[in-house]
PDB file of C-alpha atoms in Angstrom:
ATOM      1  CA  MET A   1     -38.932  17.927 -26.491  1.00 51.00           C
ATOM      2  CA  ALA A   2     -35.200  17.995 -25.655  1.00 47.00           C
ATOM      3  CA  ALA A   3     -35.831  20.459 -22.842  1.00 46.00           C
ATOM      4  CA  ASN A   4     -38.511  18.185 -21.367  1.00 46.00           C
ATOM      5  CA  THR A   5     -36.183  15.184 -21.555  1.00 46.00           C
ATOM      6  CA  THR A   6     -33.392  17.115 -19.842  1.00 44.00           C
ATOM      7  CA  LEU A   7     -35.775  18.308 -17.120  1.00 43.00           C
ATOM      8  CA  ALA A   8     -36.966  14.744 -16.538  1.00 42.00           C
ATOM      9  CA  ARG A   9     -33.384  13.538 -16.173  1.00 45.00           C
ATOM     10  CA  VAL A  10     -32.602  16.333 -13.724  1.00 39.00           C
ATOM     11  CA  ARG A  11     -35.648  15.383 -11.657  1.00 44.00           C
ATOM     12  CA  LEU A  12     -34.547  11.736 -11.576  1.00 40.00           C
ATOM     13  CA  VAL A  13     -31.081  12.735 -10.432  1.00 39.00           C
ATOM     14  CA  LEU A  14     -32.494  14.998  -7.718  1.00 38.00           C
ATOM     15  CA  TRP A  15     -34.852  12.288  -6.449  1.00 42.00           C
ATOM     16  CA  GLY A  16     -31.938   9.875  -6.429  1.00 42.00           C
ATOM     17  CA  LEU A  17     -29.908  12.288  -4.306  1.00 39.00           C
ATOM     18  CA  VAL A  18     -32.841  12.722  -1.911  1.00 39.00           C
ATOM     19  CA  ALA A  19     -33.141   8.940  -1.523  1.00 40.00           C
ATOM     20  CA  ILE A  20     -29.410   8.572  -0.901  1.00 39.00           C
ATOM     21  CA  ALA A  21     -29.490  11.353   1.698  1.00 39.00           C
ATOM     22  CA  ALA A  22     -32.401   9.655   3.478  1.00 40.00           C
ATOM     23  CA  PHE A  23     -30.569   6.332   3.611  1.00 40.00           C
ATOM     24  CA  ILE A  24     -27.363   7.948   4.882  1.00 41.00           C
ATOM     25  CA  GLY A  25     -29.236   9.944   7.518  1.00 41.00           C
ATOM     26  CA  GLY A  26     -31.060   6.851   8.723  1.00 43.00           C
ATOM     27  CA  ALA A  27     -27.870   4.824   8.767  1.00 42.00           C
ATOM     28  CA  LEU A  28     -26.042   7.478  10.808  1.00 43.00           C
ATOM     29  CA  PHE A  29     -28.861   7.638  13.345  1.00 45.00           C
ATOM     30  CA  LEU A  30     -28.955   3.859  13.594  1.00 49.00           C
ATOM     31  CA  GLY A  31     -25.188   3.792  14.038  1.00 50.00           C
ATOM     32  CA  GLN A  32     -25.495   6.222  16.950  1.00 49.00           C
ATOM     33  CA  LEU A  33     -28.148   4.058  18.576  1.00 52.00           C
ATOM     34  CA  GLN A  34     -26.030   0.927  18.189  1.00 47.00           C
ATOM     35  CA  GLU A  35     -22.960   2.622  19.632  1.00 49.00           C
ATOM     36  CA  ALA A  36     -24.934   3.942  22.582  1.00 46.00           C
ATOM     37  CA  ALA A  37     -26.414   0.492  23.175  1.00 45.00           C
ATOM     38  CA  ARG A  38     -22.948  -1.108  23.091  1.00 44.00           C
ATOM     39  CA  GLN A  39     -21.683   1.349  25.682  1.00 42.00           C
ATOM     40  CA  GLY A  40     -24.750   1.092  27.895  1.00 41.00           C
ATOM     41  CA  ALA A  41     -25.607   4.748  27.290  1.00 43.00           C
ATOM     42  CA  SER A  42     -28.825   6.320  26.069  1.00 49.00           C
ATOM     43  CA  LEU A  43     -29.668   8.882  23.435  1.00 47.00           C
ATOM     44  CA  PRO A  44     -32.119  11.784  23.651  1.00 49.00           C
ATOM     45  CA  GLY A  45     -35.323  10.538  22.059  1.00 49.00           C
ATOM     46  CA  ALA A  46     -34.396   6.838  22.337  1.00 50.00           C
ATOM     47  CA  ALA A  47     -37.377   6.265  24.621  1.00 51.00           C
ATOM     48  CA  ARG A  48     -39.591   7.567  21.811  1.00 64.00           C
ATOM     49  CA  PHE A  49     -38.176   5.035  19.368  1.00 77.00           C
ATOM     50  CA  GLY A  50     -41.032   2.742  18.323  1.00 88.00           C
ATOM     51  CA  GLY A  51     -44.718   3.247  18.999  1.00 90.00           C
ATOM     52  CA  ASP A  52     -48.183   1.730  19.072  1.00 93.00           C
ATOM     53  CA  PHE A  53     -49.496  -0.309  16.156  1.00 96.00           C
ATOM     54  CA  GLU A  54     -52.028  -2.920  15.094  1.00 97.00           C
ATOM     55  CA  LEU A  55     -51.066  -5.523  12.504  1.00 98.00           C
ATOM     56  CA  THR A  56     -52.095  -9.058  11.531  1.00 98.00           C
ATOM     57  CA  ASP A  57     -50.161 -12.092  12.720  1.00 98.00           C
ATOM     58  CA  GLN A  58     -49.351 -15.256  10.771  1.00 98.00           C
ATOM     59  CA  ASN A  59     -52.580 -16.855  12.003  1.00 97.00           C
ATOM     60  CA  GLY A  60     -54.707 -14.044  10.605  1.00 98.00           C
ATOM     61  CA  LYS A  61     -55.444 -12.543  14.024  1.00 98.00           C
ATOM     62  CA  VAL A  62     -55.144  -8.868  14.961  1.00 98.00           C
ATOM     63  CA  PHE A  63     -51.974  -8.208  16.932  1.00 98.00           C
ATOM     64  CA  SER A  64     -51.811  -5.059  19.034  1.00 97.00           C
ATOM     65  CA  SER A  65     -48.619  -3.584  20.425  1.00 96.00           C
ATOM     66  CA  GLN A  66     -50.565  -3.136  23.669  1.00 95.00           C
ATOM     67  CA  SER A  67     -50.035  -6.864  24.279  1.00 95.00           C
ATOM     68  CA  LEU A  68     -46.284  -6.234  24.494  1.00 94.00           C
ATOM     69  CA  LYS A  69     -46.487  -4.078  27.586  1.00 91.00           C
ATOM     70  CA  GLY A  70     -44.866  -5.498  30.698  1.00 93.00           C
ATOM     71  CA  LYS A  71     -42.484  -7.842  28.888  1.00 95.00           C
ATOM     72  CA  PRO A  72     -39.287  -7.104  26.951  1.00 97.00           C
ATOM     73  CA  TYR A  73     -39.431  -7.720  23.226  1.00 97.00           C
ATOM     74  CA  ALA A  74     -37.235  -7.963  20.147  1.00 97.00           C
ATOM     75  CA  VAL A  75     -38.265  -6.594  16.739  1.00 97.00           C
ATOM     76  CA  PHE A  76     -36.739  -7.422  13.375  1.00 97.00           C
ATOM     77  CA  PHE A  77     -37.973  -6.067  10.026  1.00 97.00           C
ATOM     78  CA  GLY A  78     -37.482  -8.193   6.908  1.00 97.00           C
ATOM     79  CA  PHE A  79     -39.290 -10.177   4.220  1.00 98.00           C
ATOM     80  CA  THR A  80     -39.822 -13.827   3.341  1.00 98.00           C
ATOM     81  CA  HIS A  81     -38.141 -13.625  -0.079  1.00 96.00           C
ATOM     82  CA  CYS A  82     -34.926 -12.352   1.543  1.00 95.00           C
ATOM     83  CA  PRO A  83     -32.027 -14.540   0.339  1.00 92.00           C
ATOM     84  CA  ASP A  84     -29.635 -14.280   3.282  1.00 93.00           C
ATOM     85  CA  ILE A  85     -29.830 -11.769   6.159  1.00 93.00           C
ATOM     86  CA  CYS A  86     -33.445 -12.443   7.171  1.00 96.00           C
ATOM     87  CA  PRO A  87     -33.274 -16.249   7.424  1.00 97.00           C
ATOM     88  CA  THR A  88     -29.857 -16.013   9.080  1.00 95.00           C
ATOM     89  CA  THR A  89     -31.147 -13.531  11.675  1.00 96.00           C
ATOM     90  CA  LEU A  90     -34.258 -15.602  12.387  1.00 97.00           C
ATOM     91  CA  LEU A  91     -32.136 -18.736  12.765  1.00 96.00           C
ATOM     92  CA  GLU A  92     -29.848 -16.899  15.198  1.00 96.00           C
ATOM     93  CA  MET A  93     -32.834 -15.636  17.183  1.00 97.00           C
ATOM     94  CA  SER A  94     -34.194 -19.190  17.322  1.00 97.00           C
ATOM     95  CA  LYS A  95     -30.873 -20.388  18.752  1.00 96.00           C
ATOM     96  CA  HIS A  96     -30.843 -17.540  21.278  1.00 96.00           C
ATOM     97  CA  LEU A  97     -34.352 -18.435  22.440  1.00 97.00           C
ATOM     98  CA  GLU A  98     -33.292 -22.041  22.894  1.00 96.00           C
ATOM     99  CA  ALA A  99     -30.168 -20.981  24.821  1.00 96.00           C
ATOM    100  CA  LEU A 100     -32.244 -18.783  27.155  1.00 96.00           C
ATOM    101  CA  GLY A 101     -34.166 -21.832  28.314  1.00 95.00           C
ATOM    102  CA  PRO A 102     -37.146 -20.985  30.563  1.00 94.00           C
ATOM    103  CA  LYS A 103     -36.131 -17.309  30.449  1.00 94.00           C
ATOM    104  CA  ALA A 104     -37.225 -17.216  26.797  1.00 95.00           C
ATOM    105  CA  ASP A 105     -40.844 -17.131  27.954  1.00 93.00           C
ATOM    106  CA  LYS A 106     -40.157 -13.628  29.273  1.00 93.00           C
ATOM    107  CA  LEU A 107     -39.314 -12.359  25.773  1.00 97.00           C
ATOM    108  CA  ASN A 108     -41.547 -11.556  22.796  1.00 97.00           C
ATOM    109  CA  VAL A 109     -39.914 -11.786  19.367  1.00 98.00           C
ATOM    110  CA  LEU A 110     -41.523 -10.077  16.364  1.00 98.00           C
ATOM    111  CA  PHE A 111     -40.734 -10.383  12.661  1.00 98.00           C
ATOM    112  CA  ILE A 112     -42.442  -7.525  10.789  1.00 98.00           C
ATOM    113  CA  THR A 113     -42.488  -7.659   7.004  1.00 98.00           C
ATOM    114  CA  VAL A 114     -41.404  -4.750   4.819  1.00 98.00           C
ATOM    115  CA  ASP A 115     -43.012  -6.498   1.826  1.00 98.00           C
ATOM    116  CA  PRO A 116     -46.729  -6.750   2.702  1.00 97.00           C
ATOM    117  CA  SER A 117     -47.867  -7.250  -0.902  1.00 96.00           C
ATOM    118  CA  ARG A 118     -46.204 -10.689  -0.951  1.00 97.00           C
ATOM    119  CA  ASP A 119     -46.013 -11.497   2.745  1.00 98.00           C
ATOM    120  CA  THR A 120     -49.582 -12.421   3.567  1.00 97.00           C
ATOM    121  CA  PRO A 121     -50.339 -14.115   6.906  1.00 98.00           C
ATOM    122  CA  GLY A 122     -50.317 -17.471   5.114  1.00 97.00           C
ATOM    123  CA  GLN A 123     -46.934 -16.807   3.540  1.00 98.00           C
ATOM    124  CA  LEU A 124     -45.517 -15.699   6.897  1.00 98.00           C
ATOM    125  CA  LYS A 125     -46.860 -18.800   8.609  1.00 98.00           C
ATOM    126  CA  MET A 126     -45.259 -21.112   6.070  1.00 98.00           C
ATOM    127  CA  TYR A 127     -41.950 -19.214   6.193  1.00 98.00           C
ATOM    128  CA  LEU A 128     -41.732 -19.042   9.982  1.00 98.00           C
ATOM    129  CA  SER A 129     -42.450 -22.761  10.364  1.00 98.00           C
ATOM    130  CA  ALA A 130     -38.699 -23.262   9.854  1.00 97.00           C
ATOM    131  CA  PHE A 131     -37.846 -21.227  12.959  1.00 98.00           C
ATOM    132  CA  ASP A 132     -38.718 -21.086  16.659  1.00 97.00           C
ATOM    133  CA  PRO A 133     -42.524 -21.200  16.990  1.00 97.00           C
ATOM    134  CA  ARG A 134     -42.435 -18.360  19.525  1.00 96.00           C
ATOM    135  CA  ILE A 135     -41.451 -15.876  16.802  1.00 98.00           C
ATOM    136  CA  VAL A 136     -44.524 -13.890  15.750  1.00 98.00           C
ATOM    137  CA  GLY A 137     -44.788 -12.802  12.121  1.00 98.00           C
ATOM    138  CA  LEU A 138     -46.694  -9.590  11.370  1.00 98.00           C
ATOM    139  CA  SER A 139     -48.079  -8.102   8.175  1.00 98.00           C
ATOM    140  CA  GLY A 140     -50.710  -5.558   7.189  1.00 98.00           C
ATOM    141  CA  SER A 141     -51.629  -3.068   4.509  1.00 97.00           C
ATOM    142  CA  GLU A 142     -48.987  -0.970   2.777  1.00 96.00           C
ATOM    143  CA  ALA A 143     -50.110   2.024   4.860  1.00 97.00           C
ATOM    144  CA  GLN A 144     -49.945   0.097   8.143  1.00 97.00           C
ATOM    145  CA  ILE A 145     -46.438  -1.211   7.432  1.00 97.00           C
ATOM    146  CA  ALA A 146     -45.260   2.243   6.338  1.00 96.00           C
ATOM    147  CA  ASP A 147     -46.585   3.695   9.597  1.00 96.00           C
ATOM    148  CA  VAL A 148     -44.817   1.089  11.763  1.00 97.00           C
ATOM    149  CA  ALA A 149     -41.587   1.460   9.774  1.00 96.00           C
ATOM    150  CA  LYS A 150     -41.701   5.217  10.339  1.00 94.00           C
ATOM    151  CA  LYS A 151     -42.199   4.800  14.093  1.00 94.00           C
ATOM    152  CA  TYR A 152     -39.271   2.372  14.305  1.00 94.00           C
ATOM    153  CA  ARG A 153     -37.213   4.475  11.880  1.00 92.00           C
ATOM    154  CA  ILE A 154     -36.812   1.578   9.474  1.00 94.00           C
ATOM    155  CA  ILE A 155     -35.505   2.252   5.994  1.00 92.00           C
ATOM    156  CA  SER A 156     -36.755  -0.022   3.219  1.00 93.00           C
ATOM    157  CA  GLU A 157     -36.627   0.213  -0.553  1.00 93.00           C
ATOM    158  CA  LYS A 158     -38.005  -1.936  -3.351  1.00 94.00           C
ATOM    159  CA  VAL A 159     -35.283  -2.795  -5.877  1.00 94.00           C
ATOM    160  CA  ALA A 160     -36.031  -4.280  -9.308  1.00 95.00           C
ATOM    161  CA  THR A 161     -34.159  -7.440 -10.307  1.00 93.00           C
ATOM    162  CA  SER A 162     -33.078  -8.659 -13.717  1.00 91.00           C
ATOM    163  CA  ASP A 163     -35.824 -11.316 -13.852  1.00 91.00           C
ATOM    164  CA  ASN A 164     -38.589  -8.691 -13.766  1.00 90.00           C
ATOM    165  CA  ASP A 165     -39.131  -9.328 -10.063  1.00 94.00           C
ATOM    166  CA  TYR A 166     -37.928  -7.298  -7.092  1.00 96.00           C
ATOM    167  CA  THR A 167     -36.125  -7.573  -3.791  1.00 96.00           C
ATOM    168  CA  MET A 168     -36.083  -5.314  -0.732  1.00 96.00           C
ATOM    169  CA  ASN A 169     -33.222  -3.334   0.775  1.00 94.00           C
ATOM    170  CA  HIS A 170     -33.968  -2.726   4.443  1.00 93.00           C
ATOM    171  CA  THR A 171     -32.576  -2.010   7.888  1.00 93.00           C
ATOM    172  CA  ALA A 172     -31.124  -5.282   9.147  1.00 91.00           C
ATOM    173  CA  THR A 173     -30.968  -4.687  12.892  1.00 94.00           C
ATOM    174  CA  VAL A 174     -32.777  -6.396  15.759  1.00 96.00           C
ATOM    175  CA  PHE A 175     -34.153  -3.800  18.188  1.00 96.00           C
ATOM    176  CA  LEU A 176     -34.482  -4.775  21.847  1.00 96.00           C
ATOM    177  CA  PHE A 177     -37.075  -3.042  24.029  1.00 95.00           C
ATOM    178  CA  ASP A 178     -37.616  -3.321  27.755  1.00 94.00           C
ATOM    179  CA  GLY A 179     -40.947  -3.998  29.444  1.00 93.00           C
ATOM    180  CA  LYS A 180     -41.745  -0.279  29.437  1.00 91.00           C
ATOM    181  CA  GLY A 181     -41.351  -0.059  25.658  1.00 91.00           C
ATOM    182  CA  ALA A 182     -38.057   1.860  25.732  1.00 91.00           C
ATOM    183  CA  LEU A 183     -35.204   0.954  23.412  1.00 93.00           C
ATOM    184  CA  ALA A 184     -32.667  -0.965  25.508  1.00 93.00           C
ATOM    185  CA  ALA A 185     -30.149  -2.266  22.947  1.00 93.00           C
ATOM    186  CA  THR A 186     -29.673  -3.514  19.406  1.00 94.00           C
ATOM    187  CA  LEU A 187     -28.322  -6.704  17.870  1.00 94.00           C
ATOM    188  CA  SER A 188     -26.203  -6.482  14.736  1.00 89.00           C
ATOM    189  CA  TRP A 189     -25.123  -9.253  12.378  1.00 79.00           C
ATOM    190  CA  GLN A 190     -21.591  -7.870  12.798  1.00 83.00           C
ATOM    191  CA  GLU A 191     -21.528  -8.832  16.491  1.00 90.00           C
ATOM    192  CA  ASP A 192     -20.378 -12.227  17.691  1.00 91.00           C
ATOM    193  CA  GLU A 193     -22.788 -14.695  19.253  1.00 92.00           C
ATOM    194  CA  LYS A 194     -21.449 -14.159  22.784  1.00 93.00           C
ATOM    195  CA  THR A 195     -22.147 -10.409  22.622  1.00 94.00           C
ATOM    196  CA  ARG A 196     -25.671 -10.925  21.302  1.00 95.00           C
ATOM    197  CA  SER A 197     -26.433 -13.560  23.937  1.00 94.00           C
ATOM    198  CA  ALA A 198     -25.221 -11.291  26.738  1.00 95.00           C
ATOM    199  CA  LYS A 199     -27.525  -8.490  25.572  1.00 96.00           C
ATOM    200  CA  LEU A 200     -30.538 -10.805  25.507  1.00 96.00           C
ATOM    201  CA  GLU A 201     -29.685 -12.202  28.937  1.00 95.00           C
ATOM    202  CA  ARG A 202     -29.523  -8.645  30.306  1.00 95.00           C
ATOM    203  CA  LEU A 203     -32.802  -7.748  28.655  1.00 96.00           C
ATOM    204  CA  VAL A 204     -34.809 -10.640  30.108  1.00 95.00           C
ATOM    205  CA  ASP A 205     -33.132 -10.329  33.535  1.00 93.00           C
ATOM    206  CA  ASN A 206     -33.899  -6.609  33.791  1.00 89.00           C
ATOM    207  CA  GLY A 207     -37.370  -6.936  32.332  1.00 79.00           C
TER     208      GLY A 207
END
């Protein structure tokens, strides 16, 4: 019995180390992308960042990534029960869309949930009613969301809370893609508003 208990603990430790390594690896890759985007450079494989998908929008309609072709778009992954980063980012994106004026019509903005079990289309619709109506909320099955997250190299993790509920740790970066579907830049919460605005202006001007 003691041997089995020890083996179980060793397995837990090993899985914990694997999870930590995955998060660090993803964070390092994301850091490289952000640095390249800041300097106007590109990375090998950056054009392959992202990919085709079909999800369900906040109105219950099928949304295909094919509809994004020809226009630049911004993608942010989060969840409606997020206490701070998600609503802050969506509020900032709403302000950016307003500041762009008529140019905002050239940009698609997507909010893709990492918590599909709670974020139904109805929940997304209610949540997004507080932000710019041009922001499209997307959900789907666990498998669909996992597939999209993999294509966009998003890291997310369910974390239990003390009230027997859970929250989600996730990549908190806005990815900007040009009209050809290639990664053009990223927006980080660490950047000032002027820097973020300049990137969005460049994105819609270049198409």
